Amino acid sequence: AQTVTQSQPEMSVQEAETVTLSCTYDTSESDYYLFWYKQPPSRQMILVIRQEAYKQQNATENRFSVNFQKAAKSFSLKISDSQLGDAAMYFCAYSIDSGGGADGLTFGKGTHLIIQP
Amino acid sequence: EADIYQTPRYLVIGTGKKITLECSQTMGHDKMYWYQQDPGMELHLIHYSYGVNSTEKGDLSSESTVSRIRTEHFPLTLESARPSHTSQYLCASSTGLAGLTDTQYFGPGTRLTVL
C-alpha cells in the first residue's frame, strides 16, 4: 500500500520569507501523481500544485514550487515570499494513474503553516 | 473555487438517527469521492464512484453507504448515526479521463457531530 509521510506537524515563517514543507512517500509504482493541497481554516480544500512522476522538471505555480526527487521518493513544497493568506493546513497527496484517471488520493497527515506578520 | 457543493455544512444530531449528506457538482465529472477527515486532520477515502450506478468502498472501512443515480449527485447515508461517526466529510470530483492528470476538486465539507 502507498503511504505519504509529512514529518512536520507545524511550521512557522515570517511574512515575505521562504518556507519549505517536506513530504516523502512510499510506492512500488513507476507512474503516479503527486499533489500539494491547501486547506485554510473552515475553507475549501484547493489544489496548490501537482507533479507527474514521469516528468523530470519540477512543477512551479507562481510563488509555489516543488523539489521532486523520484529516487529518494521525496516531494517538498517551497513557498516563496510568504503571505498571510498562505496560512493553512497543507496536505501532500499521492495517486496512481489507473488508466481511467486517478483513484482516491492517499494523503499525508498535513503540516500546519503559520505566517508571522 | 470549483463548482462542487455540500449540504448541510454543519449537522448536530442524536444517536440512532438516519442522515444523508448531500454532494453535487456541476462540472460533469464522472468520478466522485467521499473522504472522512478526523479531528487530527488526516483524510481517508471511504467511498468512490466511476460514474452512474458505480460505487466502490475506499481504504477506510465505513458504515456509511453511497449511491450514484445521477452524474452530478453523490449522496452519503448513515442509517443509524453514532458518536464514532463524528467527523468532517469531504466530497470531491474529478474528470476521470484516461491519460490526463486527474485533479480532484473538493467541496466545502460537512462537519457532523453525533451526540
mmCIF file of C-alpha atoms in Angstrom:
data_model
loop_
_atom_site.group_PDB
_atom_site.id
_atom_site.type_symbol
_atom_site.label_atom_id
_atom_site.label_comp_id
_atom_site.label_asym_id
_atom_site.label_seq_id
_atom_site.Cartn_x
_atom_site.Cartn_y
_atom_site.Cartn_z
ATOM 1 C CA ALA A 1 0.000 0.000 0.000
ATOM 2 C CA GLN A 2 1.104 3.517 -0.699
ATOM 3 C CA THR A 3 1.947 5.784 2.209
ATOM 4 C CA VAL A 4 2.598 9.503 2.417
ATOM 5 C CA THR A 5 4.568 10.995 5.299
ATOM 6 C CA GLN A 6 4.704 14.625 6.337
ATOM 7 C CA SER A 7 7.168 14.852 9.188
ATOM 8 C CA GLN A 8 6.460 18.475 10.117
ATOM 9 C CA PRO A 9 3.154 18.832 12.025
ATOM 10 C CA GLU A 10 3.648 22.603 12.183
ATOM 11 C CA MET A 11 5.870 25.184 10.514
ATOM 12 C CA SER A 12 6.176 28.897 11.140
ATOM 13 C CA VAL A 13 7.633 31.524 8.808
ATOM 14 C CA GLN A 14 7.924 35.297 8.734
ATOM 15 C CA GLU A 15 5.881 37.115 6.152
ATOM 16 C CA ALA A 16 7.851 37.588 2.902
ATOM 17 C CA GLU A 17 10.280 34.793 3.788
ATOM 18 C CA THR A 18 10.607 31.386 2.127
ATOM 19 C CA VAL A 19 9.477 28.112 3.693
ATOM 20 C CA THR A 20 9.819 24.511 2.601
ATOM 21 C CA LEU A 21 7.360 21.786 3.579
ATOM 22 C CA SER A 22 8.585 18.194 3.442
ATOM 23 C CA CYS A 23 6.855 15.115 2.091
ATOM 24 C CA THR A 24 8.055 11.585 1.475
ATOM 25 C CA TYR A 25 6.089 8.714 0.038
ATOM 26 C CA ASP A 26 6.392 5.020 -0.498
ATOM 27 C CA THR A 27 5.233 3.230 -3.620
ATOM 28 C CA SER A 28 6.259 0.404 -5.878
ATOM 29 C CA GLU A 29 4.672 2.063 -8.910
ATOM 30 C CA SER A 30 6.651 3.887 -11.578
ATOM 31 C CA ASP A 31 3.813 6.071 -12.873
ATOM 32 C CA TYR A 32 1.937 8.186 -10.382
ATOM 33 C CA TYR A 33 0.972 11.738 -9.485
ATOM 34 C CA LEU A 34 1.844 13.886 -6.510
ATOM 35 C CA PHE A 35 -0.091 16.859 -5.231
ATOM 36 C CA TRP A 36 0.010 19.573 -2.645
ATOM 37 C CA TYR A 37 -3.380 20.715 -1.372
ATOM 38 C CA LYS A 38 -4.103 23.686 0.881
ATOM 39 C CA GLN A 39 -6.943 23.766 3.416
ATOM 40 C CA PRO A 40 -7.441 27.206 5.022
ATOM 41 C CA PRO A 41 -9.377 27.280 8.309
ATOM 42 C CA SER A 42 -13.055 26.487 7.636
ATOM 43 C CA ARG A 43 -12.436 26.816 3.921
ATOM 44 C CA GLN A 44 -12.427 24.546 0.919
ATOM 45 C CA MET A 45 -9.505 22.256 0.115
ATOM 46 C CA ILE A 46 -7.815 23.599 -3.002
ATOM 47 C CA LEU A 47 -5.059 22.292 -5.236
ATOM 48 C CA VAL A 48 -1.775 24.179 -4.969
ATOM 49 C CA ILE A 49 0.447 22.256 -7.349
ATOM 50 C CA ARG A 50 0.813 18.838 -8.941
ATOM 51 C CA GLN A 51 3.632 16.774 -10.388
ATOM 52 C CA GLU A 52 3.576 13.858 -12.793
ATOM 53 C CA ALA A 53 6.170 11.251 -11.838
ATOM 54 C CA TYR A 54 7.338 10.773 -15.432
ATOM 55 C CA LYS A 55 8.294 14.448 -15.689
ATOM 56 C CA GLN A 56 11.793 15.289 -14.502
ATOM 57 C CA GLN A 57 11.151 19.019 -14.474
ATOM 58 C CA ASN A 58 9.892 20.346 -11.163
ATOM 59 C CA ALA A 59 6.441 21.938 -11.261
ATOM 60 C CA THR A 60 6.030 25.624 -10.447
ATOM 61 C CA GLU A 61 2.955 27.785 -9.916
ATOM 62 C CA ASN A 62 3.793 31.424 -9.234
ATOM 63 C CA ARG A 63 5.274 31.524 -5.696
ATOM 64 C CA PHE A 64 4.902 27.768 -5.236
ATOM 65 C CA SER A 65 7.411 25.242 -6.489
ATOM 66 C CA VAL A 66 8.295 21.660 -5.747
ATOM 67 C CA ASN A 67 11.508 19.717 -5.421
ATOM 68 C CA PHE A 68 10.670 16.262 -6.765
ATOM 69 C CA GLN A 69 13.301 13.608 -6.128
ATOM 70 C CA LYS A 70 11.901 10.390 -7.603
ATOM 71 C CA ALA A 71 14.709 8.089 -6.486
ATOM 72 C CA ALA A 72 14.511 9.397 -2.952
ATOM 73 C CA LYS A 73 10.673 9.430 -3.071
ATOM 74 C CA SER A 74 10.669 12.983 -1.833
ATOM 75 C CA PHE A 75 8.301 15.782 -2.833
ATOM 76 C CA SER A 76 8.827 19.048 -0.949
ATOM 77 C CA LEU A 77 6.895 22.280 -1.441
ATOM 78 C CA LYS A 78 8.658 25.652 -1.421
ATOM 79 C CA ILE A 79 6.624 28.789 -0.814
ATOM 80 C CA SER A 80 8.472 31.970 -1.698
ATOM 81 C CA ASP A 81 7.566 35.449 -0.458
ATOM 82 C CA SER A 82 5.130 34.022 2.114
ATOM 83 C CA GLN A 83 1.890 35.931 2.534
ATOM 84 C CA LEU A 84 -0.642 35.986 5.360
ATOM 85 C CA GLY A 85 -3.121 34.263 3.061
ATOM 86 C CA ASP A 86 -0.811 31.264 2.809
ATOM 87 C CA ALA A 87 -1.640 30.280 6.388
ATOM 88 C CA ALA A 88 -3.393 26.913 6.211
ATOM 89 C CA MET A 89 -3.027 23.174 6.554
ATOM 90 C CA TYR A 90 -1.003 21.790 3.683
ATOM 91 C CA PHE A 91 -1.511 18.211 2.594
ATOM 92 C CA CYS A 92 0.776 16.183 0.406
ATOM 93 C CA ALA A 93 -1.106 13.570 -1.609
ATOM 94 C CA TYR A 94 -0.391 10.687 -3.954
ATOM 95 C CA SER A 95 -2.454 8.978 -6.603
ATOM 96 C CA ILE A 96 -1.836 6.321 -9.206
ATOM 97 C CA ASP A 97 -2.904 6.687 -12.798
ATOM 98 C CA SER A 98 -5.040 3.641 -13.232
ATOM 99 C CA GLY A 99 -5.738 4.403 -16.883
ATOM 100 C CA GLY A 100 -9.190 5.633 -16.070
ATOM 101 C CA GLY A 101 -7.805 8.517 -14.145
ATOM 102 C CA ALA A 102 -6.617 8.516 -10.580
ATOM 103 C CA ASP A 103 -8.468 6.679 -7.869
ATOM 104 C CA GLY A 104 -8.742 8.197 -4.466
ATOM 105 C CA LEU A 105 -5.910 10.238 -3.108
ATOM 106 C CA THR A 106 -3.652 8.984 -0.333
ATOM 107 C CA PHE A 107 -2.947 11.905 1.962
ATOM 108 C CA GLY A 108 -0.251 12.716 4.461
ATOM 109 C CA LYS A 109 -1.261 13.933 7.903
ATOM 110 C CA GLY A 110 -0.745 17.548 6.983
ATOM 111 C CA THR A 111 1.507 20.441 8.009
ATOM 112 C CA HIS A 112 0.012 23.456 9.736
ATOM 113 C CA LEU A 113 1.694 26.532 8.272
ATOM 114 C CA ILE A 114 1.728 29.704 10.380
ATOM 115 C CA ILE A 115 2.674 33.024 8.845
ATOM 116 C CA GLN A 116 4.119 35.545 11.304
ATOM 117 C CA PRO A 117 3.392 39.182 10.339
ATOM 118 C CA GLU B 1 -13.247 27.662 -6.394
ATOM 119 C CA ALA B 2 -14.653 24.549 -8.034
ATOM 120 C CA ASP B 3 -18.384 24.017 -8.611
ATOM 121 C CA ILE B 4 -18.925 21.308 -6.046
ATOM 122 C CA TYR B 5 -21.399 21.747 -3.237
ATOM 123 C CA GLN B 6 -22.145 20.012 0.015
ATOM 124 C CA THR B 7 -25.132 20.345 2.316
ATOM 125 C CA PRO B 8 -25.543 20.745 5.152
ATOM 126 C CA ARG B 9 -22.287 22.463 6.137
ATOM 127 C CA TYR B 10 -22.846 21.663 9.811
ATOM 128 C CA LEU B 11 -25.070 18.998 11.379
ATOM 129 C CA VAL B 12 -25.595 18.087 15.021
ATOM 130 C CA ILE B 13 -27.759 15.030 15.506
ATOM 131 C CA GLY B 14 -28.656 12.458 18.127
ATOM 132 C CA THR B 15 -27.561 8.843 18.204
ATOM 133 C CA GLY B 16 -29.644 6.461 16.115
ATOM 134 C CA LYS B 17 -30.854 9.000 13.587
ATOM 135 C CA LYS B 18 -30.636 8.391 9.855
ATOM 136 C CA ILE B 19 -28.802 11.111 7.958
ATOM 137 C CA THR B 20 -27.932 11.865 4.378
ATOM 138 C CA LEU B 21 -25.078 14.164 3.401
ATOM 139 C CA GLU B 22 -25.570 15.736 0.002
ATOM 140 C CA CYS B 23 -22.888 16.350 -2.606
ATOM 141 C CA SER B 24 -23.441 17.835 -6.035
ATOM 142 C CA GLN B 25 -21.111 19.011 -8.793
ATOM 143 C CA THR B 26 -21.885 20.941 -11.951
ATOM 144 C CA MET B 27 -18.666 20.169 -13.824
ATOM 145 C CA GLY B 28 -19.911 16.988 -15.473
ATOM 146 C CA HIS B 29 -17.222 14.962 -13.736
ATOM 147 C CA ASP B 30 -17.570 11.196 -13.906
ATOM 148 C CA LYS B 31 -15.595 10.358 -10.779
ATOM 149 C CA MET B 32 -16.708 11.332 -7.299
ATOM 150 C CA TYR B 33 -15.273 10.601 -3.872
ATOM 151 C CA TRP B 34 -16.065 10.805 -0.188
ATOM 152 C CA TYR B 35 -13.295 11.371 2.348
ATOM 153 C CA GLN B 36 -13.539 11.331 6.117
ATOM 154 C CA GLN B 37 -11.346 13.848 7.920
ATOM 155 C CA ASP B 38 -10.814 13.036 11.571
ATOM 156 C CA PRO B 39 -10.164 15.625 14.301
ATOM 157 C CA GLY B 40 -6.416 15.150 13.801
ATOM 158 C CA MET B 41 -6.988 16.405 10.228
ATOM 159 C CA GLU B 42 -5.935 13.176 8.493
ATOM 160 C CA LEU B 43 -8.096 12.312 5.481
ATOM 161 C CA HIS B 44 -9.160 8.837 4.448
ATOM 162 C CA LEU B 45 -11.065 7.713 1.371
ATOM 163 C CA ILE B 46 -14.327 5.954 2.323
ATOM 164 C CA HIS B 47 -16.228 5.742 -0.996
ATOM 165 C CA TYR B 48 -15.751 6.495 -4.672
ATOM 166 C CA SER B 49 -17.673 6.221 -7.886
ATOM 167 C CA TYR B 50 -16.527 5.947 -11.515
ATOM 168 C CA GLY B 51 -19.902 7.034 -12.846
ATOM 169 C CA VAL B 52 -23.634 6.410 -12.707
ATOM 170 C CA ASN B 53 -24.538 3.145 -10.938
ATOM 171 C CA SER B 54 -20.897 2.595 -9.942
ATOM 172 C CA THR B 55 -19.810 2.730 -6.298
ATOM 173 C CA GLU B 56 -16.788 1.294 -4.514
ATOM 174 C CA LYS B 57 -15.563 1.246 -0.943
ATOM 175 C CA GLY B 58 -12.382 3.102 -0.133
ATOM 176 C CA ASP B 59 -9.407 2.353 2.061
ATOM 177 C CA LEU B 60 -11.131 3.175 5.337
ATOM 178 C CA SER B 61 -13.982 0.937 6.365
ATOM 179 C CA SER B 62 -17.151 2.934 6.886
ATOM 180 C CA GLU B 63 -20.693 2.082 7.969
ATOM 181 C CA SER B 64 -21.998 4.663 5.539
ATOM 182 C CA THR B 65 -23.444 3.879 2.119
ATOM 183 C CA VAL B 66 -23.498 5.881 -1.108
ATOM 184 C CA SER B 67 -25.481 5.939 -4.323
ATOM 185 C CA ARG B 68 -24.870 7.404 -7.785
ATOM 186 C CA ILE B 69 -28.106 7.649 -9.712
ATOM 187 C CA ARG B 70 -27.199 10.876 -11.485
ATOM 188 C CA THR B 71 -23.781 12.026 -12.662
ATOM 189 C CA GLU B 72 -23.915 15.232 -10.660
ATOM 190 C CA HIS B 73 -25.149 13.783 -7.371
ATOM 191 C CA PHE B 74 -23.337 11.508 -4.873
ATOM 192 C CA PRO B 75 -25.129 11.379 -1.506
ATOM 193 C CA LEU B 76 -23.759 9.594 1.554
ATOM 194 C CA THR B 77 -26.144 7.966 4.051
ATOM 195 C CA LEU B 78 -25.725 6.793 7.614
ATOM 196 C CA GLU B 79 -28.655 4.568 8.632
ATOM 197 C CA SER B 80 -28.033 4.932 12.362
ATOM 198 C CA ALA B 81 -25.630 7.649 13.436
ATOM 199 C CA ARG B 82 -23.286 7.041 16.371
ATOM 200 C CA PRO B 83 -20.816 9.294 18.203
ATOM 201 C CA SER B 84 -17.969 7.465 16.452
ATOM 202 C CA HIS B 85 -19.279 8.955 13.186
ATOM 203 C CA THR B 86 -18.440 12.465 14.380
ATOM 204 C CA SER B 87 -16.081 13.848 11.768
ATOM 205 C CA GLN B 88 -15.783 16.144 8.783
ATOM 206 C CA TYR B 89 -16.877 14.602 5.479
ATOM 207 C CA LEU B 90 -15.383 15.956 2.263
ATOM 208 C CA CYS B 91 -16.762 15.255 -1.177
ATOM 209 C CA ALA B 92 -14.591 15.562 -4.280
ATOM 210 C CA SER B 93 -14.899 15.030 -8.013
ATOM 211 C CA SER B 94 -12.587 14.614 -10.991
ATOM 212 C CA THR B 95 -12.828 14.148 -14.747
ATOM 213 C CA GLY B 96 -11.741 10.526 -14.775
ATOM 214 C CA LEU B 97 -10.439 10.924 -18.317
ATOM 215 C CA ALA B 98 -7.767 8.394 -19.206
ATOM 216 C CA GLY B 99 -4.301 9.727 -19.764
ATOM 217 C CA LEU B 100 -4.861 13.059 -18.061
ATOM 218 C CA THR B 101 -3.746 14.147 -14.664
ATOM 219 C CA ASP B 102 -6.860 13.528 -12.668
ATOM 220 C CA THR B 103 -7.122 16.509 -10.382
ATOM 221 C CA GLN B 104 -9.687 16.245 -7.645
ATOM 222 C CA TYR B 105 -11.783 19.268 -6.725
ATOM 223 C CA PHE B 106 -13.187 19.369 -3.233
ATOM 224 C CA GLY B 107 -16.421 20.607 -1.756
ATOM 225 C CA PRO B 108 -16.523 22.728 1.409
ATOM 226 C CA GLY B 109 -17.232 19.748 3.661
ATOM 227 C CA THR B 110 -19.926 18.749 6.141
ATOM 228 C CA ARG B 111 -18.992 18.822 9.800
ATOM 229 C CA LEU B 112 -21.051 16.121 11.518
ATOM 230 C CA THR B 113 -21.446 15.845 15.274
ATOM 231 C CA VAL B 114 -23.362 12.909 16.736
ATOM 232 C CA LEU B 115 -24.361 13.298 20.356
#
